[in-house]
Structure formats: C-alpha cells, structure tokens
Amino acid sequence: MSVDTAEPSEFSPRQNAVLEQALRLLVDGGEKALTTSGVARAANCSKESLYKWFGDRDGLLSAMIAYQASKVRTFERNGERLTAASLHDHVVIFARDLLEVLAGDVSLALNRLAIGQSHRDGSKLGKLLLERGRRQIDRRAMALIDAGKRAGLLRFADADEAYHTLYGLVVSDLHVRMLLGEPGLKDTARQAERAVTAFLRLYGTEKVLAEMPALG
C-alpha cells in the first residue's frame, strides 16, 4: 500500500515518532527546514528508512498531514451500540480534538505555508491538506453522524449538511482569526460542549432531547 492511501493507524509507533519530529521541524524552521537530512537527524533515523517508509518529500508531507489529522478522534469501535450519552461523548471528543488540532502550532504552520504557496503553479501542499487532512477528518466524522442516525438518535435528510452544520458550530471563524494572528480559545472544552449541545438540539431525536439536561 502506498503512503498516499495508507491510514495513519498503519504506520508503526516508530514511524509516527518520525512524523512528529518532521512536523516540529516544519513549525520551528519552515519549509526550508523540512529536508530528508534534517528529518533523519531530528528523528535519529537514516535517510534510507525515510525513503522506504514514506517515499519522496511529497510522500513525507502526505504522511505528516494524515498523521496530524488522525489526532481528531471519532467513533471507530466496531460493534459498539450507541446511546444518547455515548453519542454525546463521541461528538464532544471530536469537537474538542478538532479545536485543539486546528489551534495548534502545527496546523497553523501547515495552513500558512499552503496559503503562501497557493499562487505557485503546481503547488501540492494545499491539495494534500484537503485530501489527506480535512477530507480524512470529514469522512470519519460523517461515519459517526451516520451511526447516530442508524441508532435512532439523529435525524436528517442530508448527512453532508448535518456534518457541516456541526463543523460550523464547533469551529465558526476561529481558525481564520488564528491564521491572522489572534490568540486561540482559552476554554476549548466549553466551546466544544456548547457546539455539541446546539447540534443535538437541531438534529437529535426525542431519545436525545429527553436526556439533554443530563447530557449538557
């Protein structure tokens, strides 16, 4: 399986540690610091191992973005029976992780770099951020939304619309403001809880609404 299609869970703990070092190099030194020699030194591994695991520099970037996106957790336990309480908890975890990842130095550095490259012909970073970052998060979060509907806890005609409502409630314009230099939220937990409560009031079935005071 190529790095372009591999899921972050398919990388080993050692490979994930290398990706963490590569992300730190990018934050501290910008694009110029992200060389195979620099990553190999920072991660204490050989350049041969980097090429074997991730391929070329674009492959390394793709893996870094997918690894960063994997920090936003969603509903992934096969066979788990969702209840109103567990759905609430899963969506809150997603919302908190999303806020913390988007507000982190790594995501801000990646997005600023992609914006700076957007005028270049053949710039790939923006495309990688969409395909290996945002869309990976979207896909896993929509699986949670769909599971909630199948369990009779959520009701909606359009899953994409419901998900993007949730995303908007959680993120609002925070990420844009932070890219422009504003400080992040002081209390991501509170913002996550408020967003999820609003989402469940909009899309929750009677089962969920009946438990709202206890949930929120």
Short mmCIF file of C-alpha atoms in Angstrom, two decimals:
data_model
loop_
_atom_site.label_atom_id
_atom_site.label_comp_id
_atom_site.label_asym_id
_atom_site.label_seq_id
_atom_site.Cartn_x
_atom_site.Cartn_y
_atom_site.Cartn_z
CA MET A 1 0.00 0.00 0.00
CA SER A 2 1.39 3.42 -0.95
CA VAL A 3 1.73 6.24 1.54
CA ASP A 4 -0.93 8.16 -0.41
CA THR A 5 -3.57 5.58 0.54
CA ALA A 6 -2.22 4.34 3.88
CA GLU A 7 -4.15 5.22 7.01
CA PRO A 8 -2.21 6.68 9.95
CA SER A 9 -3.04 3.57 12.01
CA GLU A 10 -1.00 1.56 9.53
CA PHE A 11 2.19 3.41 10.45
CA SER A 12 4.25 1.96 13.29
CA PRO A 13 4.92 3.83 16.55
CA ARG A 14 8.46 4.46 15.30
CA GLN A 15 7.16 5.96 12.05
CA ASN A 16 4.69 8.12 13.98
CA ALA A 17 7.56 9.41 16.13
CA VAL A 18 9.45 10.34 12.97
CA LEU A 19 6.39 12.18 11.64
CA GLU A 20 6.10 14.08 14.94
CA GLN A 21 9.71 15.23 14.58
CA ALA A 22 9.12 16.23 10.96
CA LEU A 23 6.10 18.32 11.99
CA ARG A 24 8.15 20.01 14.70
CA LEU A 25 10.87 20.86 12.20
CA LEU A 26 8.27 22.44 9.93
CA VAL A 27 6.87 24.56 12.77
CA ASP A 28 10.29 25.68 14.03
CA GLY A 29 12.08 26.20 10.73
CA GLY A 30 9.51 26.46 7.96
CA GLU A 31 9.55 24.66 4.64
CA LYS A 32 13.31 25.01 4.18
CA ALA A 33 13.94 23.00 7.34
CA LEU A 34 11.94 20.06 6.02
CA THR A 35 14.69 18.11 4.28
CA THR A 36 15.32 14.38 4.41
CA SER A 37 18.69 15.05 6.06
CA GLY A 38 17.13 17.32 8.66
CA VAL A 39 14.30 14.90 9.46
CA ALA A 40 16.74 11.97 9.65
CA ARG A 41 18.92 13.87 12.14
CA ALA A 42 15.99 15.08 14.26
CA ALA A 43 14.38 11.64 14.35
CA ASN A 44 17.65 9.71 14.69
CA CYS A 45 16.99 7.51 11.67
CA SER A 46 18.56 7.00 8.26
CA LYS A 47 17.52 8.71 5.05
CA GLU A 48 17.11 5.24 3.58
CA SER A 49 14.45 4.46 6.19
CA LEU A 50 12.61 7.69 5.35
CA TYR A 51 12.50 6.81 1.66
CA LYS A 52 11.43 3.25 2.43
CA TRP A 53 8.59 4.36 4.72
CA PHE A 54 7.33 7.50 3.02
CA GLY A 55 8.83 7.74 -0.45
CA ASP A 56 9.76 11.20 -1.70
CA ARG A 57 9.26 14.56 0.01
CA ASP A 58 5.63 14.75 -1.14
CA GLY A 59 5.04 11.33 0.38
CA LEU A 60 6.53 12.52 3.66
CA LEU A 61 4.29 15.61 3.62
CA SER A 62 1.26 13.45 2.87
CA ALA A 63 2.05 11.18 5.80
CA MET A 64 2.65 14.16 8.11
CA ILE A 65 -0.73 15.66 7.26
CA ALA A 66 -2.57 12.34 7.64
CA TYR A 67 -0.87 11.77 10.99
CA GLN A 68 -1.87 15.25 12.18
CA ALA A 69 -5.48 14.69 11.06
CA SER A 70 -5.59 11.36 12.92
CA LYS A 71 -5.34 13.30 16.21
CA VAL A 72 -9.01 14.26 15.71
CA ARG A 73 -10.72 11.18 17.14
CA THR A 74 -14.13 9.90 16.11
CA PHE A 75 -16.38 6.88 16.53
CA GLU A 76 -14.35 3.85 15.45
CA ARG A 77 -15.30 0.98 17.76
CA ASN A 78 -17.00 -1.62 15.61
CA GLY A 79 -19.99 -3.22 17.24
CA GLU A 80 -20.49 -0.53 19.88
CA ARG A 81 -24.15 0.26 20.45
CA LEU A 82 -24.59 4.00 20.56
CA THR A 83 -26.76 5.53 23.27
CA ALA A 84 -27.72 9.17 23.70
CA ALA A 85 -24.95 9.55 26.27
CA SER A 86 -22.25 7.81 24.24
CA LEU A 87 -23.18 9.71 21.07
CA HIS A 88 -22.87 12.96 23.01
CA ASP A 89 -19.49 11.89 24.40
CA HIS A 90 -18.13 10.84 20.99
CA VAL A 91 -19.20 14.10 19.35
CA VAL A 92 -17.71 16.15 22.20
CA ILE A 93 -14.41 14.29 21.84
CA PHE A 94 -14.44 15.03 18.11
CA ALA A 95 -15.23 18.71 18.72
CA ARG A 96 -12.52 19.16 21.37
CA ASP A 97 -9.89 17.37 19.29
CA LEU A 98 -10.81 19.39 16.22
CA LEU A 99 -10.46 22.69 18.08
CA GLU A 100 -7.17 21.68 19.68
CA VAL A 101 -5.65 20.41 16.42
CA LEU A 102 -6.75 23.42 14.36
CA ALA A 103 -5.49 25.81 17.03
CA GLY A 104 -2.14 24.05 17.39
CA ASP A 105 1.16 25.37 16.05
CA VAL A 106 1.44 22.51 13.55
CA SER A 107 -1.87 23.05 11.79
CA LEU A 108 -1.41 26.82 11.74
CA ALA A 109 2.07 26.41 10.23
CA LEU A 110 0.84 23.96 7.58
CA ASN A 111 -2.08 26.18 6.58
CA ARG A 112 0.01 29.36 6.46
CA LEU A 113 2.56 27.57 4.32
CA ALA A 114 -0.16 26.31 1.96
CA ILE A 115 -1.63 29.81 1.68
CA GLY A 116 1.80 31.21 0.90
CA GLN A 117 2.26 28.63 -1.87
CA SER A 118 -1.22 28.99 -3.36
CA HIS A 119 -0.04 31.32 -6.13
CA ARG A 120 2.60 28.88 -7.38
CA ASP A 121 1.97 26.65 -10.35
CA GLY A 122 1.96 23.03 -9.29
CA SER A 123 1.82 23.75 -5.55
CA LYS A 124 0.78 20.50 -3.87
CA LEU A 125 0.53 21.33 -0.18
CA GLY A 126 -2.97 22.82 -0.33
CA LYS A 127 -4.24 19.78 -2.20
CA LEU A 128 -2.59 17.44 0.31
CA LEU A 129 -4.14 19.35 3.22
CA LEU A 130 -7.57 18.88 1.68
CA GLU A 131 -7.19 15.26 0.61
CA ARG A 132 -5.15 13.83 3.49
CA GLY A 133 -6.23 16.24 6.21
CA ARG A 134 -9.67 17.80 6.03
CA ARG A 135 -11.34 15.04 3.98
CA GLN A 136 -9.97 12.33 6.25
CA ILE A 137 -11.48 14.13 9.24
CA ASP A 138 -14.75 14.72 7.36
CA ARG A 139 -15.05 11.06 6.35
CA ARG A 140 -14.57 9.70 9.85
CA ALA A 141 -16.82 12.32 11.46
CA MET A 142 -19.61 11.62 8.96
CA ALA A 143 -19.36 7.93 9.86
CA LEU A 144 -20.18 8.97 13.44
CA ILE A 145 -23.12 11.08 12.26
CA ASP A 146 -24.44 8.19 10.15
CA ALA A 147 -24.06 5.78 13.09
CA GLY A 148 -26.11 8.17 15.21
CA LYS A 149 -28.87 8.17 12.62
CA ARG A 150 -28.87 4.37 12.33
CA ALA A 151 -29.20 4.16 16.11
CA GLY A 152 -32.30 6.38 16.02
CA LEU A 153 -30.53 9.22 17.82
CA LEU A 154 -30.14 11.73 14.99
CA ARG A 155 -32.50 12.72 12.20
CA PHE A 156 -31.53 14.48 9.00
CA ALA A 157 -32.18 14.23 5.28
CA ASP A 158 -28.66 15.21 4.20
CA ALA A 159 -25.69 13.85 6.15
CA ASP A 160 -23.28 16.28 4.50
CA GLU A 161 -25.41 19.24 5.55
CA ALA A 162 -25.74 17.95 9.10
CA TYR A 163 -21.99 17.39 9.39
CA HIS A 164 -21.10 20.82 8.04
CA THR A 165 -23.56 22.36 10.48
CA LEU A 166 -21.68 20.62 13.29
CA TYR A 167 -18.32 21.73 11.87
CA GLY A 168 -19.51 25.33 11.65
CA LEU A 169 -20.87 25.31 15.20
CA VAL A 170 -17.57 23.95 16.51
CA VAL A 171 -15.07 26.00 14.51
CA SER A 172 -17.01 29.11 13.49
CA ASP A 173 -14.43 31.64 12.24
CA LEU A 174 -11.86 30.70 14.91
CA HIS A 175 -9.37 29.14 12.51
CA VAL A 176 -9.38 32.13 10.17
CA ARG A 177 -8.86 34.52 13.09
CA MET A 178 -5.96 32.44 14.39
CA LEU A 179 -4.33 32.33 10.95
CA LEU A 180 -4.48 36.12 11.06
CA GLY A 181 -2.72 36.16 14.41
CA GLU A 182 -5.45 36.21 17.06
CA PRO A 183 -4.93 34.02 20.14
CA GLY A 184 -6.91 30.81 20.43
CA LEU A 185 -9.72 29.90 22.80
CA LYS A 186 -8.96 29.77 26.49
CA ASP A 187 -11.52 27.00 27.05
CA THR A 188 -11.89 24.58 24.15
CA ALA A 189 -13.90 22.19 26.32
CA ARG A 190 -16.60 24.80 26.90
CA GLN A 191 -16.78 25.70 23.20
CA ALA A 192 -16.99 22.02 22.25
CA GLU A 193 -19.80 21.36 24.72
CA ARG A 194 -21.79 24.39 23.59
CA ALA A 195 -21.42 23.44 19.93
CA VAL A 196 -22.45 19.82 20.50
CA THR A 197 -25.44 20.86 22.61
CA ALA A 198 -26.62 23.16 19.81
CA PHE A 199 -26.07 20.41 17.23
CA LEU A 200 -28.03 17.83 19.22
CA ARG A 201 -30.90 20.28 19.75
CA LEU A 202 -31.06 20.76 15.98
CA TYR A 203 -30.69 17.13 14.88
CA GLY A 204 -31.37 14.95 17.93
CA THR A 205 -34.40 12.67 18.05
CA GLU A 206 -36.77 12.53 21.01
CA LYS A 207 -34.46 9.99 22.68
CA VAL A 208 -31.64 12.51 22.72
CA LEU A 209 -33.72 15.57 23.50
CA ALA A 210 -35.24 13.83 26.52
CA GLU A 211 -31.76 13.44 28.00
CA MET A 212 -30.39 16.86 27.07
CA PRO A 213 -30.32 18.37 30.59
CA ALA A 214 -28.30 15.39 31.82
CA LEU A 215 -26.03 15.43 28.77
CA GLY A 216 -25.26 19.11 28.62
#
